[in-house]
Coordinates of C-alpha atoms in Angstrom, one line a residue:
X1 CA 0.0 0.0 0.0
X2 CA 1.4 3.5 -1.5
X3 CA 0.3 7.0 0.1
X4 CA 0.1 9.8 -2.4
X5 CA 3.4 11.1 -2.2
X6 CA 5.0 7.6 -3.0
X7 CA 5.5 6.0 0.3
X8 CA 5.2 2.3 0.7
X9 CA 3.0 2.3 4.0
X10 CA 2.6 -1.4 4.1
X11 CA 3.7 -5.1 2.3
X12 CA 2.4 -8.4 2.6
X13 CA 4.8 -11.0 3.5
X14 CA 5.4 -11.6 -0.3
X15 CA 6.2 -8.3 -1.1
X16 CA 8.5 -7.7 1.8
X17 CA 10.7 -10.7 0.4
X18 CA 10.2 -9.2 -2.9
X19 CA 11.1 -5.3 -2.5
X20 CA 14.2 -4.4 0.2
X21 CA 13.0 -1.4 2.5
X22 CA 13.7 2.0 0.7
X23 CA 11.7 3.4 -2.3
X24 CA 9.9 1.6 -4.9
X25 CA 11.3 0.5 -8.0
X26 CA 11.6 3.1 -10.9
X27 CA 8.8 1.4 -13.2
X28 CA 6.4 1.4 -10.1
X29 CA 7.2 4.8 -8.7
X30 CA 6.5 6.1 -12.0
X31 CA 3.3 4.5 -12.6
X32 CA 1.7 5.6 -9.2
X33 CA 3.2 9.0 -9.8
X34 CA 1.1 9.2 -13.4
X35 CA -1.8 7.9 -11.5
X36 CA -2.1 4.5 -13.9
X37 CA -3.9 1.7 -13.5
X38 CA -1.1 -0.7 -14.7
X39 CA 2.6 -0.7 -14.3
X40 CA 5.2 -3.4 -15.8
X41 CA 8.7 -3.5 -15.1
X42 CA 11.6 -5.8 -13.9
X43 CA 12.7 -7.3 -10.0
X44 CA 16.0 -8.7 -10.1
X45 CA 15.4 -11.1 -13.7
X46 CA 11.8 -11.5 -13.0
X47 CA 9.3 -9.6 -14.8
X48 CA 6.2 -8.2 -12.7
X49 CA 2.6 -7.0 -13.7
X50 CA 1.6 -4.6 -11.1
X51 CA -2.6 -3.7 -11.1
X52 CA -3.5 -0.6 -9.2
X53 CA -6.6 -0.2 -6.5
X54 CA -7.2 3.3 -5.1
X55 CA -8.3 3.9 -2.0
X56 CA -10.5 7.3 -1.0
X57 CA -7.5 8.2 1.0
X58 CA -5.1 8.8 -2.0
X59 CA -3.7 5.6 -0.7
X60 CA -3.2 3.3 -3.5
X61 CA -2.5 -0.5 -2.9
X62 CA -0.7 -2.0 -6.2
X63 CA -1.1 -5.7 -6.1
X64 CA 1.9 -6.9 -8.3
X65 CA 1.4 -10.6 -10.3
X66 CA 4.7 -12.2 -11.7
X67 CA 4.6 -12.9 -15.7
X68 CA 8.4 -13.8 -16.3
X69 CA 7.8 -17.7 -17.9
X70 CA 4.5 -15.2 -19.9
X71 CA 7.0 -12.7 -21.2
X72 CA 9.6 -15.1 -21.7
X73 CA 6.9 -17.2 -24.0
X74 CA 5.9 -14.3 -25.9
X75 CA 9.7 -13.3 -26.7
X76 CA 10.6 -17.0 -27.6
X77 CA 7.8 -17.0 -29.7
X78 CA 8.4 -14.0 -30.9
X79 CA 12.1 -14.6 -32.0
X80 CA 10.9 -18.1 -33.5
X81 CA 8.5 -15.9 -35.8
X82 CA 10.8 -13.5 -37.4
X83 CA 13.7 -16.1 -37.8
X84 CA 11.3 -18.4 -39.9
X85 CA 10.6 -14.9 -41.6
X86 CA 14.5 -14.5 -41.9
X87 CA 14.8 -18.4 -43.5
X88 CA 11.6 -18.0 -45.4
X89 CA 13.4 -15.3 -46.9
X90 CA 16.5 -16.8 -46.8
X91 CA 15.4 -19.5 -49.1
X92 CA 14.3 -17.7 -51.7
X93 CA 16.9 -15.5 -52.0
X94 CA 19.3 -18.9 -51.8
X95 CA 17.1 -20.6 -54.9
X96 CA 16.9 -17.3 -56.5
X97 CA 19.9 -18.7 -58.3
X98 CA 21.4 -21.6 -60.0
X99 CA 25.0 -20.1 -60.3
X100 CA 27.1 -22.0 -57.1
X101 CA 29.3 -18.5 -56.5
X102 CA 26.1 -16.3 -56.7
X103 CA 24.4 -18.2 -54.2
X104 CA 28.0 -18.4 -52.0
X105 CA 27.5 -14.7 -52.1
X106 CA 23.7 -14.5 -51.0
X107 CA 24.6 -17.0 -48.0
X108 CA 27.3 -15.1 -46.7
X109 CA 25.8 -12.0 -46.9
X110 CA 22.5 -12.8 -45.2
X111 CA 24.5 -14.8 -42.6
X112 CA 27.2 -11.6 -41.7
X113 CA 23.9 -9.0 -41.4
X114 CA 21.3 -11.5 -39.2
X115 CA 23.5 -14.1 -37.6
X116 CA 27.3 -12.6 -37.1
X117 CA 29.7 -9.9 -37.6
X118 CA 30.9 -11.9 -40.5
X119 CA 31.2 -14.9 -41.7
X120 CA 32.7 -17.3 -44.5
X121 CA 31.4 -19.7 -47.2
X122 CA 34.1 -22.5 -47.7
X123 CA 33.4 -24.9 -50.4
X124 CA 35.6 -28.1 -51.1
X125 CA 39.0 -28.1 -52.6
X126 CA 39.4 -27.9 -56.3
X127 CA 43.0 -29.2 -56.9
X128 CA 43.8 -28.0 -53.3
X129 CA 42.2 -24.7 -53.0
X130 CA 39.2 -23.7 -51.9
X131 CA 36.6 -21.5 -52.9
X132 CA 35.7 -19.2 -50.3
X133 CA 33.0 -16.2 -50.0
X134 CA 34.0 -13.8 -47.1
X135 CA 31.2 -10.7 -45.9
X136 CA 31.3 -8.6 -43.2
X137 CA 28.7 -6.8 -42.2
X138 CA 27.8 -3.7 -44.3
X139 CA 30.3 -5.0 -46.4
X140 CA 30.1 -6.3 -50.3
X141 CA 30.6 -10.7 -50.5
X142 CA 34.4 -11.2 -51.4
X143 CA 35.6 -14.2 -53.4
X144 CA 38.6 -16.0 -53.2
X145 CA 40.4 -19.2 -54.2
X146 CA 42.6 -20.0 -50.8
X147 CA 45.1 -22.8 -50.2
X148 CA 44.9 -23.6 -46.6
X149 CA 45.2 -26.3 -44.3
X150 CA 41.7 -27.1 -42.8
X151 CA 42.5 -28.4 -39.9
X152 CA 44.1 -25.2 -38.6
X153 CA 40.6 -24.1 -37.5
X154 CA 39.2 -26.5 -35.1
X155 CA 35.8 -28.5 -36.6
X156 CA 36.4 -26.9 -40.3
X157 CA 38.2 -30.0 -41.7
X158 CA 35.5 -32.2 -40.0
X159 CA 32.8 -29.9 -41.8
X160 CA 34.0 -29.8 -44.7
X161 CA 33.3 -33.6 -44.9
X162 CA 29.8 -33.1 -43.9
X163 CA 30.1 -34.4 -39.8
X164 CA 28.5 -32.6 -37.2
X165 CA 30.0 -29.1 -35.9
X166 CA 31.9 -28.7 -32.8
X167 CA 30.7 -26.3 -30.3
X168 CA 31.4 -22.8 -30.2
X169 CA 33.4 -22.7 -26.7
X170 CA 36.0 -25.2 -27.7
X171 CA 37.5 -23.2 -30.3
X172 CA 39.8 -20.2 -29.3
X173 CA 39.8 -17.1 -31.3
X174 CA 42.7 -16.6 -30.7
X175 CA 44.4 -19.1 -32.5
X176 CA 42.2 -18.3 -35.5
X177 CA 44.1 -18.4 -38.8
X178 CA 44.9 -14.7 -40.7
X179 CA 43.5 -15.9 -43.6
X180 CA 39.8 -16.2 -41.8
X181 CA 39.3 -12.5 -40.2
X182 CA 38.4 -9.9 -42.7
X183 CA 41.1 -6.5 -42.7
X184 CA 40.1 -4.5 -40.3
X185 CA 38.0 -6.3 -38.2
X186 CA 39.4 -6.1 -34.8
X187 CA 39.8 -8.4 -32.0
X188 CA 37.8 -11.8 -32.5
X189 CA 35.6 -13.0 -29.8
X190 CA 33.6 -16.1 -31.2
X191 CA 33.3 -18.7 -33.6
X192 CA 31.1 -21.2 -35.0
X193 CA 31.6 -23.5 -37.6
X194 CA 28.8 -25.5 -39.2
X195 CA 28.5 -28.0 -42.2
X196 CA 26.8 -27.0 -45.3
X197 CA 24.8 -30.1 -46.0
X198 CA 24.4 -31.0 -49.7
X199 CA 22.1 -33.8 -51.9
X200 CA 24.6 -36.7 -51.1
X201 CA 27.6 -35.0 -50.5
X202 CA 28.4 -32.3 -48.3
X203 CA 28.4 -28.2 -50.2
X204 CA 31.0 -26.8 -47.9
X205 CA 31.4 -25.7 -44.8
X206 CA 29.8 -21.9 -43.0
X207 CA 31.9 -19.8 -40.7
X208 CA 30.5 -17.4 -38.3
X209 CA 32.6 -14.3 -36.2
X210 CA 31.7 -12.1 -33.5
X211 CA 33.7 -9.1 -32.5
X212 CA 35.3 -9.4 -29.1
X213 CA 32.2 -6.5 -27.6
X214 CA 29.6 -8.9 -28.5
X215 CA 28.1 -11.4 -26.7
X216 CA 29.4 -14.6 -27.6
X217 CA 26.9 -17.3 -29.8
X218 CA 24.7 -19.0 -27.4
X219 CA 23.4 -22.9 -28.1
X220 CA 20.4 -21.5 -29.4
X221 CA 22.4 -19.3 -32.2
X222 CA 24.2 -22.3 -33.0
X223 CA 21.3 -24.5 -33.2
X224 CA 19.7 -21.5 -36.1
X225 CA 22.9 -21.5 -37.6
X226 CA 22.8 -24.9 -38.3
X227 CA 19.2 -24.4 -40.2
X228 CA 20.6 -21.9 -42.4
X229 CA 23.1 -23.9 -43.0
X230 CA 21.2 -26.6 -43.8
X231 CA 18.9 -24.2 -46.5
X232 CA 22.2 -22.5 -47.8
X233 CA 24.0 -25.9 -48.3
X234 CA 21.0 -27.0 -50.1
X235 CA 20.7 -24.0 -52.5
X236 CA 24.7 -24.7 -53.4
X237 CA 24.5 -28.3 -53.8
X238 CA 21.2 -27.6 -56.3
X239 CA 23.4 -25.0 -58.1
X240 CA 26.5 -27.1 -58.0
X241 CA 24.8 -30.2 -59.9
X242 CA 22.9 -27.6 -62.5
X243 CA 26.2 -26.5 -63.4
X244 CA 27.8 -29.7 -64.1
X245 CA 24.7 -30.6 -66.2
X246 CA 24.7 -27.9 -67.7
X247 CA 28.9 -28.7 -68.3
X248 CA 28.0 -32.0 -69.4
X249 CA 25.3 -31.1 -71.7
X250 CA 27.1 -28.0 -73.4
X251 CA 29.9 -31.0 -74.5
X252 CA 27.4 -33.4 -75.5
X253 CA 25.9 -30.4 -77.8
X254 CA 29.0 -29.6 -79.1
X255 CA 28.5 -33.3 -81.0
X256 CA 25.1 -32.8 -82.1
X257 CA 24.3 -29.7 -83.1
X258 CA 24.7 -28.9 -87.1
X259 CA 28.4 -28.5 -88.4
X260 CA 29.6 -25.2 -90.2
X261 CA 30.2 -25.4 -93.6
X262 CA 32.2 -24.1 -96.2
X263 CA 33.9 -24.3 -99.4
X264 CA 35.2 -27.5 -100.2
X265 CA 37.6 -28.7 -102.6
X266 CA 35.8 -25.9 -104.9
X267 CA 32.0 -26.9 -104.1
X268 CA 30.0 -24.4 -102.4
X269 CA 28.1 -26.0 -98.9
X270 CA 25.5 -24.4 -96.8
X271 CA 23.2 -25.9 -94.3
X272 CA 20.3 -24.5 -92.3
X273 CA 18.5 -26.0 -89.1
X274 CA 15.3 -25.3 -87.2
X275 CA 14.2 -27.8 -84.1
X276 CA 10.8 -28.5 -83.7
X277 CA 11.0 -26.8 -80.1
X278 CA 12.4 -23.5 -80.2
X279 CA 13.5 -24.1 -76.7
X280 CA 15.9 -27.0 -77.8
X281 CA 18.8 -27.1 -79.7
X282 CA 18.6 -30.5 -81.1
X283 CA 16.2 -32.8 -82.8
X284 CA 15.9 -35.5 -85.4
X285 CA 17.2 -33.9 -88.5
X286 CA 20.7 -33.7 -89.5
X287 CA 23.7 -32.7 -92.2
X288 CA 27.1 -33.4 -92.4
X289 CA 30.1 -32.8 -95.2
X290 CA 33.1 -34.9 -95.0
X291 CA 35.8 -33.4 -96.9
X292 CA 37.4 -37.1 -98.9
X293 CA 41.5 -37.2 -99.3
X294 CA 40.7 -37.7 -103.3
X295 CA 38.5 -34.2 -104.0
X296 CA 35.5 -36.1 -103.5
X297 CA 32.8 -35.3 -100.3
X298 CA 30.5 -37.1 -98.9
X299 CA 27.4 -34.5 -97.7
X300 CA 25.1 -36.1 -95.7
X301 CA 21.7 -34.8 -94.6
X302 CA 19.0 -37.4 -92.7
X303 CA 16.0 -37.6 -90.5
X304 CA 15.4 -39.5 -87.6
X305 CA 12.5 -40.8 -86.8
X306 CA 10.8 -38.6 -83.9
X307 CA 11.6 -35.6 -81.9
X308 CA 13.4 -33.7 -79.6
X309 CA 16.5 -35.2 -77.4
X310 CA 15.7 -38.6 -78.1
X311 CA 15.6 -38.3 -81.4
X312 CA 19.0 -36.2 -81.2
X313 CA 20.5 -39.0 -79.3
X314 CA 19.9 -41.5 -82.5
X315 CA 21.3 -38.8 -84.3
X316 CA 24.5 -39.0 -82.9
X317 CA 24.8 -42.5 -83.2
X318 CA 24.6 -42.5 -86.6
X319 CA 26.3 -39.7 -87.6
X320 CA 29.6 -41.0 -85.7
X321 CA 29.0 -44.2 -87.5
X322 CA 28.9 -42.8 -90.9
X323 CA 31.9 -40.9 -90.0
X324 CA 33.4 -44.4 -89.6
X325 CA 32.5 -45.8 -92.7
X326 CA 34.0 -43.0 -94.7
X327 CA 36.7 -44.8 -96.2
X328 CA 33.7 -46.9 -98.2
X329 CA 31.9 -43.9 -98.7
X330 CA 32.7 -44.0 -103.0
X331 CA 30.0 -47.5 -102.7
X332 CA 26.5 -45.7 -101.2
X333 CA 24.7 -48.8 -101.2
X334 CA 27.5 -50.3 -99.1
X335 CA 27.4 -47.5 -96.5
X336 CA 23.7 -47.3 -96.1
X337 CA 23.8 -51.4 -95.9
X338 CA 26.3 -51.4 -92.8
X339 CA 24.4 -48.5 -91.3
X340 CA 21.1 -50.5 -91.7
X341 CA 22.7 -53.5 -89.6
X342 CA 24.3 -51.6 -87.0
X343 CA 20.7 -49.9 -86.7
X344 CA 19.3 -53.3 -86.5
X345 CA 21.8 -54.7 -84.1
X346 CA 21.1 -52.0 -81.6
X347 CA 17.9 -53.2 -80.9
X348 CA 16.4 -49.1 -81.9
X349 CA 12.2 -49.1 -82.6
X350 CA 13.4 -45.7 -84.7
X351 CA 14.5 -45.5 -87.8
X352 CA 16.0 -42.9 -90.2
X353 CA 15.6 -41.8 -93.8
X354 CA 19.2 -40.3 -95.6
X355 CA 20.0 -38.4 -98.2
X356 CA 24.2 -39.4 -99.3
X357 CA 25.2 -36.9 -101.9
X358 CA 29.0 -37.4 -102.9
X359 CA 30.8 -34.1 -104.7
X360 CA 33.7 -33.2 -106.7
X361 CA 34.8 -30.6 -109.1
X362 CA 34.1 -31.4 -113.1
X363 CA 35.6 -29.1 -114.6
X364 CA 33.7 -25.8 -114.4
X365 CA 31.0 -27.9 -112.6
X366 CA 30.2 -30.2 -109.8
X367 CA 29.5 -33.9 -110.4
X368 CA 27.1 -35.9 -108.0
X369 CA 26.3 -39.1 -107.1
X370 CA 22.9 -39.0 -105.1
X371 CA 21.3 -42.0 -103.1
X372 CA 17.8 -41.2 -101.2
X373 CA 17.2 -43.7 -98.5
X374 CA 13.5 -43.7 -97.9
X375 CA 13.7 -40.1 -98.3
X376 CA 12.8 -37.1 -100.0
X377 CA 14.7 -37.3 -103.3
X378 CA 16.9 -33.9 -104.1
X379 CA 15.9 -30.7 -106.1
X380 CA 18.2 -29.6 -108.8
X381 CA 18.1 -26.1 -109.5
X382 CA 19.6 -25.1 -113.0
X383 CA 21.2 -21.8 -113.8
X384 CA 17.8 -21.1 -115.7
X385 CA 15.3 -21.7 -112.4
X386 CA 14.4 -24.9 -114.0
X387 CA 13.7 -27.0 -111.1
X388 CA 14.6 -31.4 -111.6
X389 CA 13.8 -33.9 -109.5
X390 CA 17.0 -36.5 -108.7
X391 CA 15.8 -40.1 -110.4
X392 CA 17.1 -42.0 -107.0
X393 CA 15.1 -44.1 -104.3
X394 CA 15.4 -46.3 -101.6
X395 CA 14.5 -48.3 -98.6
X396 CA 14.1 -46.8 -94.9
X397 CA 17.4 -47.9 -92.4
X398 CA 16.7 -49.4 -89.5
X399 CA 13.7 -51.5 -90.7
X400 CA 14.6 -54.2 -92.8
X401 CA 17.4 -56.7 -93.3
X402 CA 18.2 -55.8 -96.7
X403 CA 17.5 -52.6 -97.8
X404 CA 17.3 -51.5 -102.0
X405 CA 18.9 -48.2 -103.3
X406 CA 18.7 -46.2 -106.9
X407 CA 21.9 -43.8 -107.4
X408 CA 21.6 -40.9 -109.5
X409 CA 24.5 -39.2 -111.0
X410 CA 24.4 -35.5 -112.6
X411 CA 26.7 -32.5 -113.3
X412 CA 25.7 -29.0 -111.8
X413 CA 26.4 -26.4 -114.2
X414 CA 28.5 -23.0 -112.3
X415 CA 25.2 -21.6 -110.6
X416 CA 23.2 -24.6 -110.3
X417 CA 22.3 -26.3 -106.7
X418 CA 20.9 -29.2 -106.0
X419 CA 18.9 -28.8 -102.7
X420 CA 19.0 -32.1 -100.2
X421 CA 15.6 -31.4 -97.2
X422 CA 13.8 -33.0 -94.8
X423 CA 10.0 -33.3 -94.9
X424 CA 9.9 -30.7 -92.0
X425 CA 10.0 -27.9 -94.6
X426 CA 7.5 -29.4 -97.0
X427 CA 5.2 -30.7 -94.5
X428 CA 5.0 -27.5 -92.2
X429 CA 1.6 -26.3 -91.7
X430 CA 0.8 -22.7 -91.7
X431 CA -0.8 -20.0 -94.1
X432 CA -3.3 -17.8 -94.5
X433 CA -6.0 -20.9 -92.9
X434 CA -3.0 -21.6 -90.2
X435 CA -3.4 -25.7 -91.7
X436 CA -2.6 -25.8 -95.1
X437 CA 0.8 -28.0 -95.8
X438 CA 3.6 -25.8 -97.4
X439 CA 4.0 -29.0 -100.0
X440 CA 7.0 -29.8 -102.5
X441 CA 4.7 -27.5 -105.5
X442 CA 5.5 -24.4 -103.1
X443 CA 9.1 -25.1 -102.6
X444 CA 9.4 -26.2 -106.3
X445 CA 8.3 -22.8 -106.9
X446 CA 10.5 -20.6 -104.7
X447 CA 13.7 -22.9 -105.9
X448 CA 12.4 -21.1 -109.5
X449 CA 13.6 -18.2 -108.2
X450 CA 17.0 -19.3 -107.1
X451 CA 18.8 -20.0 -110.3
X452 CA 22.3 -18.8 -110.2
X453 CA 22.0 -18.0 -106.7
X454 CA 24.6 -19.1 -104.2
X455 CA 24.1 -22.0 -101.8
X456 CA 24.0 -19.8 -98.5
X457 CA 21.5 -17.9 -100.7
X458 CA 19.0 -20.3 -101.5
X459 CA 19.5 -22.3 -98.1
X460 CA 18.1 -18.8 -96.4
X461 CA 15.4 -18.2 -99.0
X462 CA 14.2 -21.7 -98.2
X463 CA 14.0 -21.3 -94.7
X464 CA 13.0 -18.0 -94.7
X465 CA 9.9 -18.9 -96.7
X466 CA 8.7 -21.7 -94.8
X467 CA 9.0 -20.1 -91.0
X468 CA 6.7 -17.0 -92.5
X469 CA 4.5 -20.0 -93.7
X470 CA 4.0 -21.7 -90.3
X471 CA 4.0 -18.6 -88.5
X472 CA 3.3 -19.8 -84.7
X473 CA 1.8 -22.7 -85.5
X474 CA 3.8 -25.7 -84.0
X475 CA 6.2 -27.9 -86.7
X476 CA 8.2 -30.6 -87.3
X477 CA 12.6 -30.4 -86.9
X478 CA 13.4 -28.4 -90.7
X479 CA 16.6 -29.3 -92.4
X480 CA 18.1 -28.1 -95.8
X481 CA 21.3 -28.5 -97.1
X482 CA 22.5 -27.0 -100.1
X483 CA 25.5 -27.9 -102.8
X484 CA 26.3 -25.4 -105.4
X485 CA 28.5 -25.6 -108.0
X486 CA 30.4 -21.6 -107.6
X487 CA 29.2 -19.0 -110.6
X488 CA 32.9 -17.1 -110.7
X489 CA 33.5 -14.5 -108.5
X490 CA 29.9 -13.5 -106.9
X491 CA 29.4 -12.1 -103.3
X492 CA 27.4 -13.9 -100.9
X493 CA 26.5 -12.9 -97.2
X494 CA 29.3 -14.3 -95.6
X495 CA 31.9 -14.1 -98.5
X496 CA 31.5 -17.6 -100.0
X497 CA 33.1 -19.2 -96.2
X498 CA 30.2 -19.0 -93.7
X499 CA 28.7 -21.3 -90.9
X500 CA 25.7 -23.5 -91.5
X501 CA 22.8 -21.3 -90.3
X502 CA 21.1 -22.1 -87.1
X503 CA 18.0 -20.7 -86.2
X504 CA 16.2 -21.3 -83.4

């Protein structure tokens, strides 16, 4: 019981044990002072709710209830809330990327502003150094390729290899390696060091330092630090494995995607690809030139049965095996028979239709020998737009034991091509109805106009015509592959030596 002017004029038993003799404490005094009805404050480390009851006296008796384990409750839960805000955020900011130094960066940045002073990203050795991402606070991620023992910081060796960390109190600061306190950070006070667990295999290992001033980590900060980890270790083992897929993949494209071409041995080549999926850069259709040791080469332009990386796949295949039947590549028939059986011997449900042209110099002209193998046969363009169709024909690959060819020889004249495609351009659906086929009459038609023409020429009229046909509408892989026998001196787009186009 409080008079008016502040004096305590008498305690239960409670309060007696509570309150030493003398005035009341600060957060009290003040409350009875304004006149409120509630007061909240501290005793010692226990937190107090104090509820006022006036007498008519001016006396006021303040009966005080204790809410530490309350408060304590609300603050735990409070904490828990915004750090599964602060990993929530964490996450996305982590799987914001798929590049494995980018995301080094975003973890040691988030972890120097919300769990340290700073701290370090370590990632395993590559041929004895590691990676490492160092932030301090307020500071821009720095990256680095350090050689270092790790073993010279207590726990970092065993994290590193993915085993559980060692507490905070058994490492000493100060032994702490130069190499792992940023310039200019000032005395050290505490460290933690916590795996960074990955799909399988462990992503590296997370350093956090305090400054000497601060409080050193408690269990609990080492227990959060461990969930970031856990999320950050994740995000780099997710980035790690897209970038050696993406490593892997960039090599096995290398093999698969369409050659460039080029003059050889005085025939003029150009090729020109579209995959059915714009958002793939391989499919079923293919070309090839091999240049041959006698002036003769062997162009090569096919179409595998189906789409997309499958499809591409086959491709390969067969495209490394023609490459090893070269040296029989003067007998067609011979070539297209071994390919058949190694088809058939692989046990493939797909099958391929091939177009072998073989080219050489004739003078002023080109001289070909043209086998279709249950494809398209060729269109010969003369100087004149006159458009021919090649007399050969022959038997899908990959189907039956024995397959049956027809070879067709001719002689370009200087200006005339003869046009080897797949039935993605002639079967491509589009027009003014959006269904209408774009048919061999239509491309007989725009070949009219590509007399005398070069081969990189025609090859982009061709293509250019059919993907204003189709428009949006969805299509099959589109090949073309052009061999022109050179008109004298003429200028082309990319001065008679160009790539194959590629459009995607």
């Amino acid at each position: 019981m409080v008079d008016g002017g502040g004096l305590a004029l008498a305690a239960n038993e409670r309060a007696r044990l509570l309150f030493p003799p003398g005035p009341l404490p600060e957060w009290l005094g003040a409350a009875h002072a304004a006149g409120a009805a509630t007061a909240a404050g501290l005793v010692g480390q226990r937190s107090f709710e104090g509820h006022a009851a006036p007498h008519g006296n001016g006396c006021v008796t303040w009966w005080l209830v204790e809410d530490t384990e309350l408060r304590q409750a609300r603050e735990a839960l409070r904490i828990e809330r915004t750090r599964a805000e602060f990993l929530s955020e964490a996450s996305t900011a982590l799987l914001g990327s798929l590049n494995l130094e980018r995301c080094m960066e975003v973890a040691a940045r988030l972890a120097a502003e919300h769990l340290a002073d700073a701290a370090l990203v370590i990632s395993p050795a590559q041929r004895s150094r590691h990676p490492v991402t160092r932030c301090a606070r307020g500071e821009r991620p720095v990256h680095a390729q350090l050689e270092f023992e790790p073993d010279e910081l207590p726990g970092l060796g065993e994290a590193l290899q993915g085993f559980p960390p060692v507490p905070s109190r058994w490492i000493d600061p100060a032994a702490a390696p130069d190499w792992l306190v940023p310039p200019d950070f000032g005395e050290l006070g505490a460290i933690v060091v916590t795996p960074l667990p990955g799909h399988g295999v462990p992503a590296g290992a997370l350093v956090l330092l305090r400054r000497a001033e601060q409080p050193v980590f408690s269990e609990d900060e080492e227990i959060f630090a461990r969930l970031f980890a856990s999320r950050s270790g994740a995000a780099m083992s997710a980035a790690r494995v897209f970038a050696q897929q993406a490593s892997i993949t960039e090599t096995l494209m290398r093999d698969l995607l369409p050659p460039p071409l080029e003059h050889v041995a005085g025939v003029e080549f150009a090729g020109g690809y579209r995959p059915s999926q714009d958002s793939e850069h391989v499919g079923g259709d293919f070309y090839d030139v091999h240049p041959g040791s006698d002036g003769e080469s062997l162009a090569v332009l096919g179409d595998v049965c189906g789409k997309g990386l499958e499809a591409a796949l086959l491709t390969g295949k067969i495209r490394n095996t023609l490459h090893a039947l070269l040296p029989m590549a003067g007998d067609h028939h011979r070539v297209l028979s071994l390919l058949n059986g190694a088809l058939l011997s692989s046990h493939s449900t797909r099958f391929v239709t091939l177009v072998l042209a073989s080219a050489s110099r004739d003078g002023a002209g080109v001289r070909l020998r043209l086998t279709a193998a249950g494809h398209l046969p060729p269109l010969v363009v003369r100087a004149n737009g006159q458009v021919e169709e090649a007399e050969t024909a022959g038997t899908l690959v990959g189907v039956l034991p024995e397959i049956t060819t027809t070879t067709a020889e001719l002689t370009l004249g200087p200006g005339e091509t003869c046009l080897l495609y797949t039935d993605g351009i002639t079967e491509a659906r589009g027009g003014p109805l959006g269904g209408e086929l774009f048919g061999e009459e239509r491309l007989r038609r725009a070949l009219t106009e590509c007399g005398g023409m070069p081969a990189e020429a025609v090859v982009e009229r061709v293509q250019m015509l059919a993907t204003q046909w189709i428009g949006r509408n969805s299509h099959d892989d589109m090949a073309v592959l052009a061999i022109t026998a050179p008109r004298g001196q003429h200028l082309t787009a990319v001065g008679g030596h160009g790539r194959g186009r590629y459009t995607a």
